[in-house]
Amino acid sequence: MDYKPVGVGKTVRNARRGLPEAGYWKKFQSPVLVKEYGMVTSLEFSPIKPHDLLVTAAMRLQVYNGRTSQLKKAITRFHGQARSGSYRSDGKLIVAGDDTNIVQVFDGASRSVLRTFKGHQDPVHVTRFLPNNVHVMSGSDDKTVQIWDIPSQKAVNVFSEHTDYVRSGCVFAGNANVVATGSYDHTVRIWDVRANRCVTTIATDEPVEDVMVLPGGSVAAAAAGPNVHMFDLLMGGRVLTTLGNHEKTVTSLCMDSAGGRLIAGSLDHHVKIYNVQSFKMMYSMAYPAPVLSVALSADDTRLAVGMASGVFSLRRRAVSAKEQALAAPAQRARLGTHAHFTRGAAYKGGDDDLRIEQRRKRSLADYDQFLRKFEHSRALDAVLANNRTGLTVVSLLQELVHRDGLAGALAGRDELGLDTIVRFVVKFIDHPRYTSVLIKVAETLLDIYGDLLHQSGRIAELLVRLRAKVRTELRLQQDLTMVIG
């Protein structure tokens, strides 16, 4: 039977602010502040690497390089305030609306206008590509939602059930037949493109500033006033919970790539991160101006926040080498090639490879080696001689108690051997976690050496200190008992 090493107990730590979740978001450091030509009303990262940032501000769209964060290109083909710049899923096309009531589709490389959709009567605040990449959704202050066909440049659907401005909208990932919009008429509506009608209407208490559907398509989040409402779409829009951690209107929502964190920006100058499983706020960031838009890159390394002051902030998270290795696709060498035979010791094997587990022999500490040979006295000397932590020494003493070897380990010691163990007892006798074990050690010492301790001045002095410490602890316990009653 293998020898089982002494189990050193672990200290219990109190929960602190430095939780792993907070540590993750704190890594978004060194914010770069960029001044734009007007309020930054929309931000979106390209879904394709290097994830360029598309900024909508004033009468232009600005594209910033995903690697250098420098201005890459600007699209200025607008005659009014630009709105809701958005990428297609392949990153090749960009769509945007403006205050002249039109929707334009641009070539992401040449910046040329490919399509212009005219049909709205008021400014267009919402534009999105549908997942089929051939249709565009738009929402306008004329209270309508329209679906445009890119090849024919015509509207294939017009929804007019909203009774106030349509200021937000989103598509369902992987489903080009359903879209969602939010309006200042205090409703979120789900539209079926095939049936050309509204299939679900969800009422809110305040105007809807932003709406998004979580991955899976069964839960929707809507920003209305200072709250973010979570709705179960499979239950007809039943309210799951309301996130009310903001003090002013929530203006923008986005998700991380895994779909586990919801990021909300508000006019109260804060961006807050929520866990969508527990619906708890996990972290908060403060900004110098009211927040109008937020966006997180697809690789979760850059967080962009647009503000009403005309400035947007770009924070970057440093990625460790381990995380990069996990994210990189594994390149498996073909069987029989030179690369296959020179894979090296770091190669972990493929998913279909048979792995033979090899247990590495664990080296024992010096005191464990003595315990294995039942040399209890030498084990105690070893653990005391090498300046180990109090928890390690007490764990070994506890093991000796369990083995009925404490008396044998303490017996037959000279003045120097007693001095070390008595000093340890004096130092830690009042430690709450060690008291019960060290009382047994002190009683055993007195039983063995009680008639001889007066012969050593050094040991006698330590015993006087031990008695004083025990009396102080007893008085403290009596005072606490009186306070408790």
Coordinates of C-alpha atoms in Angstrom, one line a residue:
M1 CA 0.0 0.0 0.0
D2 CA 1.4 3.4 -0.9
Y3 CA 2.2 5.9 1.9
K4 CA -0.2 8.8 2.1
P5 CA 1.6 12.1 2.9
V6 CA 0.5 14.3 5.7
G7 CA -2.5 16.4 4.6
V8 CA -1.8 20.0 5.3
G9 CA -5.0 21.9 5.9
K10 CA -6.0 24.9 3.9
T11 CA -6.8 28.3 5.4
V12 CA -10.3 29.6 4.8
R13 CA -10.2 33.0 3.0
N14 CA -12.9 35.5 3.2
A15 CA -14.7 36.6 0.0
R16 CA -13.1 39.7 -1.3
R17 CA -13.6 42.1 -4.1
G18 CA -10.8 40.5 -6.1
L19 CA -13.0 37.8 -7.5
P20 CA -11.9 36.1 -10.8
E21 CA -14.8 37.8 -12.6
A22 CA -13.7 41.3 -11.5
G23 CA -10.1 40.4 -12.3
Y24 CA -11.0 39.5 -15.9
W25 CA -12.7 42.8 -16.6
K26 CA -10.0 44.7 -14.8
K27 CA -7.6 43.5 -17.5
F28 CA -9.3 45.9 -20.0
Q29 CA -6.8 48.6 -19.3
S30 CA -5.1 51.6 -20.9
P31 CA -8.2 53.2 -22.4
V32 CA -7.6 55.1 -25.6
L33 CA -9.9 58.2 -25.9
V34 CA -10.7 59.4 -29.4
K35 CA -12.5 62.6 -30.2
E36 CA -15.1 62.3 -33.0
Y37 CA -17.1 64.9 -34.9
G38 CA -20.3 64.5 -32.8
M39 CA -22.0 62.2 -30.4
V40 CA -21.0 58.5 -30.8
T41 CA -24.4 56.9 -31.3
S42 CA -23.3 53.5 -32.5
L43 CA -20.3 51.2 -32.3
E44 CA -19.8 47.8 -33.9
F45 CA -16.8 45.5 -34.4
S46 CA -16.3 43.6 -37.6
P47 CA -17.1 39.9 -37.2
I48 CA -14.0 39.1 -39.2
K49 CA -10.4 39.4 -37.9
P50 CA -8.7 41.7 -37.2
H51 CA -12.2 43.0 -36.0
D52 CA -12.0 46.6 -37.2
L53 CA -14.2 49.0 -35.2
L54 CA -17.0 50.9 -37.0
V55 CA -17.9 54.2 -35.3
T56 CA -21.1 56.1 -36.2
A57 CA -20.8 59.8 -35.3
A58 CA -22.1 63.0 -36.9
M59 CA -22.4 62.7 -40.7
R60 CA -19.9 59.9 -41.2
L61 CA -18.8 56.4 -40.4
Q62 CA -15.2 55.9 -39.3
V63 CA -13.4 52.6 -39.4
Y64 CA -10.5 52.0 -37.0
N65 CA -7.9 49.3 -37.5
G66 CA -8.3 46.3 -35.3
R67 CA -4.6 45.9 -34.6
T68 CA -3.3 49.5 -34.3
S69 CA -6.6 51.3 -33.3
Q70 CA -5.7 54.0 -35.9
L71 CA -8.2 55.5 -38.3
K72 CA -8.3 53.3 -41.4
K73 CA -11.0 54.9 -43.5
A74 CA -14.0 57.2 -43.3
I75 CA -17.4 57.0 -45.1
T76 CA -18.9 60.4 -45.6
R77 CA -21.7 59.8 -48.2
F78 CA -24.3 61.3 -45.9
H79 CA -26.4 64.5 -46.1
G80 CA -27.7 64.2 -42.5
Q81 CA -26.8 62.6 -39.2
A82 CA -25.6 59.0 -39.8
R83 CA -27.2 56.3 -37.8
S84 CA -26.6 52.7 -36.8
G85 CA -23.6 51.6 -38.9
S86 CA -23.5 47.8 -39.0
Y87 CA -21.4 45.1 -40.6
R88 CA -22.7 42.1 -42.6
S89 CA -21.7 38.7 -41.2
D90 CA -18.8 38.4 -43.7
G91 CA -17.5 41.8 -42.9
K92 CA -17.6 42.9 -46.6
L93 CA -20.6 45.2 -46.6
I94 CA -21.7 48.0 -44.3
V95 CA -25.3 49.3 -43.9
A96 CA -26.3 52.6 -42.2
G97 CA -29.3 55.0 -42.1
D98 CA -29.4 58.7 -41.7
D99 CA -31.7 61.7 -40.9
T100 CA -32.5 62.2 -44.6
N101 CA -34.8 59.1 -44.4
I102 CA -32.6 56.7 -46.5
V103 CA -30.7 53.5 -46.0
Q104 CA -27.4 52.9 -47.7
V105 CA -25.3 49.8 -48.3
F106 CA -21.5 50.4 -48.7
D107 CA -18.7 48.3 -49.9
G108 CA -16.4 47.9 -46.9
A109 CA -13.3 48.0 -49.0
S110 CA -13.9 50.8 -51.5
R111 CA -16.5 52.7 -49.4
S112 CA -18.6 53.1 -52.6
V113 CA -22.4 53.1 -52.3
L114 CA -23.8 49.8 -53.6
R115 CA -27.5 50.3 -52.7
T116 CA -29.8 53.1 -51.6
F117 CA -33.2 52.3 -50.1
K118 CA -35.8 55.0 -50.2
G119 CA -39.2 54.5 -48.5
H120 CA -39.1 55.9 -45.0
Q121 CA -40.7 59.2 -44.3
D122 CA -38.6 60.1 -41.2
P123 CA -35.0 59.6 -40.0
V124 CA -33.8 56.0 -39.9
H125 CA -32.3 55.0 -36.6
V126 CA -32.0 51.2 -37.0
T127 CA -30.3 49.2 -39.7
R128 CA -29.2 45.5 -39.6
F129 CA -28.3 42.8 -42.1
L130 CA -30.4 39.6 -41.8
P131 CA -28.5 36.3 -41.4
N132 CA -29.2 35.4 -45.0
N133 CA -27.0 38.3 -46.1
V134 CA -29.4 39.4 -48.8
H135 CA -32.0 41.3 -46.7
V136 CA -31.7 44.5 -44.6
M137 CA -33.9 45.5 -41.7
S138 CA -34.5 49.2 -41.0
G139 CA -36.5 51.0 -38.3
S140 CA -37.5 54.7 -38.5
D141 CA -39.2 57.6 -36.7
D142 CA -42.1 57.1 -39.1
K143 CA -43.1 54.2 -36.9
T144 CA -42.4 51.5 -39.5
V145 CA -40.1 48.6 -39.8
Q146 CA -39.1 47.6 -43.3
I147 CA -37.2 44.6 -44.8
W148 CA -35.3 45.4 -47.9
D149 CA -34.1 43.0 -50.6
I150 CA -30.5 44.0 -51.6
P151 CA -30.6 42.5 -55.2
S152 CA -33.9 44.2 -56.2
Q153 CA -33.5 47.2 -54.0
K154 CA -37.1 47.0 -53.0
A155 CA -39.0 46.6 -49.7
V156 CA -40.4 43.1 -49.3
N157 CA -42.0 43.7 -45.9
V158 CA -43.4 46.8 -44.2
F159 CA -44.6 46.6 -40.6
S160 CA -46.5 49.5 -39.2
E161 CA -48.0 48.3 -35.9
H162 CA -45.7 50.5 -33.8
T163 CA -47.3 53.8 -32.6
D164 CA -44.2 55.8 -31.9
Y165 CA -40.5 56.1 -33.0
V166 CA -38.7 52.8 -33.7
R167 CA -35.2 53.4 -32.2
S168 CA -33.8 49.8 -31.7
G169 CA -33.8 46.4 -33.4
C170 CA -32.0 43.2 -33.8
V171 CA -32.0 39.9 -35.7
F172 CA -32.1 36.3 -34.6
A173 CA -28.8 34.6 -35.2
G174 CA -29.2 31.9 -37.8
N175 CA -32.8 32.8 -38.5
A176 CA -33.6 35.2 -41.3
N177 CA -37.3 34.9 -40.9
V178 CA -37.7 36.7 -37.5
V179 CA -36.6 40.1 -36.3
A180 CA -37.2 42.1 -33.1
T181 CA -37.7 45.9 -32.7
G182 CA -38.1 48.2 -29.7
S183 CA -40.1 51.5 -29.9
Y184 CA -40.9 54.6 -27.8
D185 CA -44.4 53.2 -27.7
H186 CA -43.2 51.1 -24.7
T187 CA -43.3 47.8 -26.6
V188 CA -40.9 45.2 -28.0
R189 CA -42.4 43.4 -31.1
I190 CA -41.3 40.2 -32.7
W191 CA -42.0 40.1 -36.5
D192 CA -42.4 37.0 -38.7
V193 CA -41.0 38.0 -42.2
R194 CA -42.7 35.0 -43.9
A195 CA -46.1 35.7 -42.4
N196 CA -45.7 39.5 -42.7
R197 CA -47.1 40.1 -39.3
C198 CA -46.3 40.7 -35.6
V199 CA -46.3 37.4 -33.7
T200 CA -45.4 38.7 -30.2
T201 CA -45.9 42.0 -28.4
I202 CA -44.1 42.7 -25.1
A203 CA -45.1 45.7 -23.1
T204 CA -42.6 47.7 -21.0
D205 CA -43.0 50.6 -18.5
E206 CA -40.9 53.1 -20.5
P207 CA -39.6 53.8 -24.0
V208 CA -37.3 51.0 -25.4
E209 CA -33.9 52.3 -26.1
D210 CA -32.3 49.0 -27.2
V211 CA -33.2 45.4 -27.7
M212 CA -31.3 42.2 -28.3
V213 CA -31.9 38.5 -28.5
L214 CA -29.5 36.2 -26.5
P215 CA -27.9 33.2 -28.3
G216 CA -30.4 30.5 -28.7
G217 CA -33.2 32.8 -29.5
S218 CA -35.3 32.1 -26.4
V219 CA -34.5 35.1 -24.3
A220 CA -34.6 38.8 -25.2
A221 CA -33.2 41.8 -23.3
A222 CA -34.7 45.2 -23.6
A223 CA -33.4 48.5 -22.2
A224 CA -36.3 50.6 -21.0
G225 CA -35.6 53.6 -18.7
P226 CA -33.0 52.7 -16.1
N227 CA -33.8 49.0 -16.2
V228 CA -32.9 46.1 -18.4
H229 CA -35.8 43.6 -18.7
M230 CA -35.2 39.9 -19.6
F231 CA -38.1 38.2 -21.4
D232 CA -38.8 34.5 -22.1
L233 CA -39.8 34.4 -25.7
L234 CA -40.9 30.8 -25.6
M235 CA -43.5 31.8 -22.9
G236 CA -44.9 34.6 -25.0
G237 CA -42.7 37.3 -23.5
R238 CA -43.0 36.5 -19.8
V239 CA -40.7 38.7 -17.7
L240 CA -37.9 36.6 -16.3
T241 CA -36.3 39.4 -14.2
T242 CA -35.5 43.1 -14.2
L243 CA -31.9 44.4 -13.8
G244 CA -32.2 47.7 -12.1
N245 CA -28.6 48.6 -11.2
H246 CA -28.5 51.8 -13.2
E247 CA -29.7 55.2 -12.1
K248 CA -30.4 56.7 -15.5
T249 CA -31.6 55.5 -18.9
V250 CA -29.9 52.5 -20.3
T251 CA -29.0 53.3 -23.9
S252 CA -27.1 50.3 -25.3
L253 CA -26.7 46.6 -24.9
C254 CA -24.2 44.0 -26.2
M255 CA -23.0 40.4 -25.4
D256 CA -19.7 38.7 -25.1
S257 CA -18.8 36.0 -27.6
A258 CA -19.8 33.1 -25.3
G259 CA -23.2 34.6 -24.6
G260 CA -22.8 34.5 -20.9
R261 CA -22.3 38.2 -20.1
L262 CA -24.6 41.1 -20.9
I263 CA -23.0 44.5 -21.1
A264 CA -25.2 47.6 -20.6
G265 CA -24.2 51.3 -21.0
S266 CA -26.2 54.1 -19.4
L267 CA -26.6 57.9 -19.2
D268 CA -25.4 57.5 -15.6
H269 CA -21.8 57.3 -17.0
H270 CA -21.5 53.6 -16.2
V271 CA -21.1 50.4 -18.1
K272 CA -22.2 47.3 -16.1
I273 CA -21.7 43.6 -16.8
Y274 CA -24.4 41.0 -15.9
N275 CA -24.3 37.3 -15.7
V276 CA -27.2 36.1 -17.8
Q277 CA -27.5 32.8 -15.9
S278 CA -27.8 34.3 -12.4
F279 CA -28.9 37.7 -13.5
K280 CA -26.4 39.3 -11.1
M281 CA -24.2 42.3 -11.8
M282 CA -20.6 41.1 -12.0
Y283 CA -18.6 44.3 -12.6
S284 CA -19.0 48.1 -13.2
M285 CA -16.9 50.6 -15.1
A286 CA -17.2 54.4 -14.8
Y287 CA -16.8 56.8 -17.7
P288 CA -16.5 60.6 -17.9
A289 CA -19.7 61.3 -19.9
P290 CA -23.1 59.7 -20.5
V291 CA -22.7 56.4 -22.4
L292 CA -24.6 56.1 -25.7
S293 CA -23.2 52.9 -27.2
V294 CA -21.1 49.9 -26.2
A295 CA -19.5 47.1 -28.2
L296 CA -17.2 44.1 -27.4
S297 CA -15.1 42.5 -30.1
A298 CA -15.7 38.9 -31.2
D299 CA -12.5 37.7 -29.6
D300 CA -13.4 39.5 -26.3
T301 CA -10.2 41.5 -26.3
R302 CA -11.5 45.0 -26.9
L303 CA -14.3 47.0 -25.3
A304 CA -15.5 50.2 -27.0
V305 CA -17.7 52.7 -25.3
G306 CA -19.2 55.8 -27.1
M307 CA -20.2 58.9 -25.2
A308 CA -22.4 61.9 -25.6
S309 CA -19.4 64.2 -25.4
G310 CA -18.3 63.0 -28.9
V311 CA -15.5 60.8 -27.4
F312 CA -15.3 57.0 -27.6
S313 CA -13.1 54.9 -25.3
L314 CA -11.3 51.8 -26.5
R315 CA -9.9 49.4 -23.9
R316 CA -7.8 46.4 -24.7
R317 CA -7.3 43.2 -22.7
A318 CA -3.9 41.6 -22.7
V319 CA -4.2 37.9 -23.8
S320 CA -1.9 35.4 -22.2
A321 CA 0.1 32.9 -24.3
K322 CA -1.9 30.1 -22.8
E323 CA -5.2 31.7 -24.0
Q324 CA -3.8 32.3 -27.4
A325 CA -2.7 28.6 -27.7
L326 CA -6.2 27.4 -26.7
A327 CA -7.8 29.8 -29.2
A328 CA -5.6 28.8 -32.1
P329 CA -6.8 25.8 -34.1
A330 CA -4.6 22.7 -33.6
Q331 CA -2.6 21.8 -36.7
R332 CA -2.3 18.0 -36.7
A333 CA 0.5 16.5 -38.7
R334 CA -0.3 13.9 -41.2
L335 CA 0.6 10.3 -40.3
G336 CA 4.0 9.3 -41.7
T337 CA 5.2 12.8 -42.4
H338 CA 8.4 14.3 -41.0
A339 CA 6.3 16.7 -38.9
H340 CA 4.5 13.7 -37.4
F341 CA 7.7 12.2 -36.1
T342 CA 9.1 15.5 -34.8
R343 CA 6.1 16.6 -32.9
G344 CA 8.0 17.0 -29.7
A345 CA 7.3 16.3 -26.0
A346 CA 4.7 19.0 -25.8
Y347 CA 2.3 17.3 -28.2
K348 CA -0.9 16.3 -26.3
G349 CA -2.3 13.9 -28.9
G350 CA -5.6 14.1 -30.9
D351 CA -9.1 13.5 -29.7
D352 CA -9.2 10.1 -31.2
D353 CA -5.8 9.0 -29.9
L354 CA -5.5 6.4 -27.1
R355 CA -3.9 7.9 -24.1
I356 CA -2.0 5.9 -21.6
E357 CA -2.1 7.6 -18.2
Q358 CA 1.3 7.8 -16.5
R359 CA 1.2 8.7 -12.8
R360 CA 4.2 10.7 -11.8
K361 CA 5.8 9.6 -8.6
R362 CA 5.3 12.2 -5.9
S363 CA 8.4 13.2 -3.9
L364 CA 7.9 13.1 -0.1
A365 CA 8.9 15.9 2.3
D366 CA 11.6 15.0 4.8
Y367 CA 9.2 14.7 7.7
D368 CA 6.9 12.4 5.6
Q369 CA 9.9 10.1 4.9
F370 CA 10.5 9.8 8.6
L371 CA 6.8 9.2 9.3
R372 CA 6.8 6.5 6.7
K373 CA 9.6 4.7 8.7
F374 CA 7.7 5.3 12.0
E375 CA 10.5 7.6 13.3
H376 CA 8.2 10.0 14.9
S377 CA 10.7 12.0 16.9
R378 CA 12.9 12.7 13.9
A379 CA 9.8 13.7 11.9
L380 CA 8.9 16.3 14.5
D381 CA 12.5 17.6 14.5
A382 CA 12.5 17.8 10.7
V383 CA 9.3 19.8 10.5
L384 CA 10.5 22.2 13.2
A385 CA 14.0 22.7 11.9
N386 CA 13.2 23.9 8.4
N387 CA 11.2 27.0 9.3
R388 CA 7.9 25.6 8.0
T389 CA 4.5 27.3 8.4
G390 CA 2.6 26.8 11.7
L391 CA -0.2 25.0 9.7
T392 CA 2.3 22.4 8.5
V393 CA 3.7 21.8 12.0
V394 CA 0.2 21.5 13.6
S395 CA -0.9 19.1 10.8
L396 CA 2.1 16.8 11.6
L397 CA 1.3 17.1 15.4
Q398 CA -2.3 16.1 14.6
E399 CA -1.1 13.1 12.6
L400 CA 1.0 12.1 15.6
V401 CA -2.0 12.3 17.9
H402 CA -4.0 10.1 15.5
R403 CA -1.1 7.6 15.5
D404 CA -0.8 7.6 19.3
G405 CA 2.8 8.7 18.6
L406 CA 2.8 12.1 20.2
A407 CA 4.3 11.0 23.6
G408 CA 7.0 9.0 21.9
A409 CA 7.9 12.0 19.6
L410 CA 8.2 14.3 22.6
A411 CA 10.0 11.9 25.0
G412 CA 13.8 11.7 25.4
R413 CA 14.6 15.3 24.5
D414 CA 17.4 17.4 25.8
E415 CA 17.1 21.1 26.7
L416 CA 17.6 22.3 23.1
G417 CA 15.1 19.9 21.7
L418 CA 12.5 21.0 24.2
D419 CA 13.2 24.6 23.6
T420 CA 12.1 24.5 20.0
I421 CA 8.8 22.7 20.6
V422 CA 7.9 24.8 23.7
R423 CA 8.6 28.0 21.8
F424 CA 6.2 26.9 19.1
V425 CA 3.5 26.1 21.6
V426 CA 4.0 29.5 23.3
K427 CA 3.8 31.3 19.9
F428 CA 0.6 29.6 18.6
I429 CA -1.3 28.5 21.7
D430 CA -3.9 31.3 21.3
H431 CA -4.4 30.7 17.5
P432 CA -8.1 29.5 17.2
R433 CA -7.2 26.8 14.6
Y434 CA -4.3 25.4 16.5
T435 CA -5.4 25.6 20.2
S436 CA -7.0 22.2 20.5
V437 CA -3.9 20.4 19.2
L438 CA -1.4 22.5 21.1
I439 CA -3.2 22.0 24.4
K440 CA -2.7 18.3 24.0
V441 CA 1.0 18.9 23.2
A442 CA 1.4 21.1 26.3
E443 CA -0.3 18.6 28.6
T444 CA 1.9 15.8 27.2
L445 CA 5.0 17.9 27.8
L446 CA 4.0 18.5 31.4
D447 CA 3.2 14.8 32.0
I448 CA 6.7 13.8 30.7
Y449 CA 8.9 16.5 32.0
G450 CA 6.9 18.1 34.8
D451 CA 9.5 17.2 37.6
L452 CA 12.5 18.2 35.5
L453 CA 11.4 21.5 33.9
H454 CA 12.6 23.6 36.8
Q455 CA 16.2 22.5 36.2
S456 CA 16.4 24.6 33.0
G457 CA 16.1 28.4 33.3
R458 CA 15.4 28.8 29.6
I459 CA 12.5 26.3 29.7
A460 CA 11.2 27.7 33.0
E461 CA 11.1 31.2 31.4
L462 CA 9.1 29.9 28.4
L463 CA 6.6 28.2 30.7
V464 CA 6.1 31.5 32.6
R465 CA 5.3 33.1 29.2
L466 CA 3.0 30.3 28.3
R467 CA 1.1 30.6 31.6
A468 CA 0.7 34.4 31.1
K469 CA -0.6 33.9 27.6
V470 CA -3.1 31.3 28.7
R471 CA -4.4 33.5 31.5
T472 CA -4.8 36.4 29.1
E473 CA -6.8 34.2 26.7
L474 CA -9.0 33.0 29.5
R475 CA -9.8 36.5 30.6
L476 CA -10.6 37.4 27.1
Q477 CA -13.0 34.5 26.8
Q478 CA -14.7 35.4 30.1
D479 CA -15.2 39.0 28.9
L480 CA -16.6 37.8 25.6
T481 CA -19.0 35.4 27.5
M482 CA -20.2 38.3 29.6
V483 CA -20.8 40.5 26.5
I484 CA -22.7 37.7 24.8
G485 CA -24.7 37.1 27.9

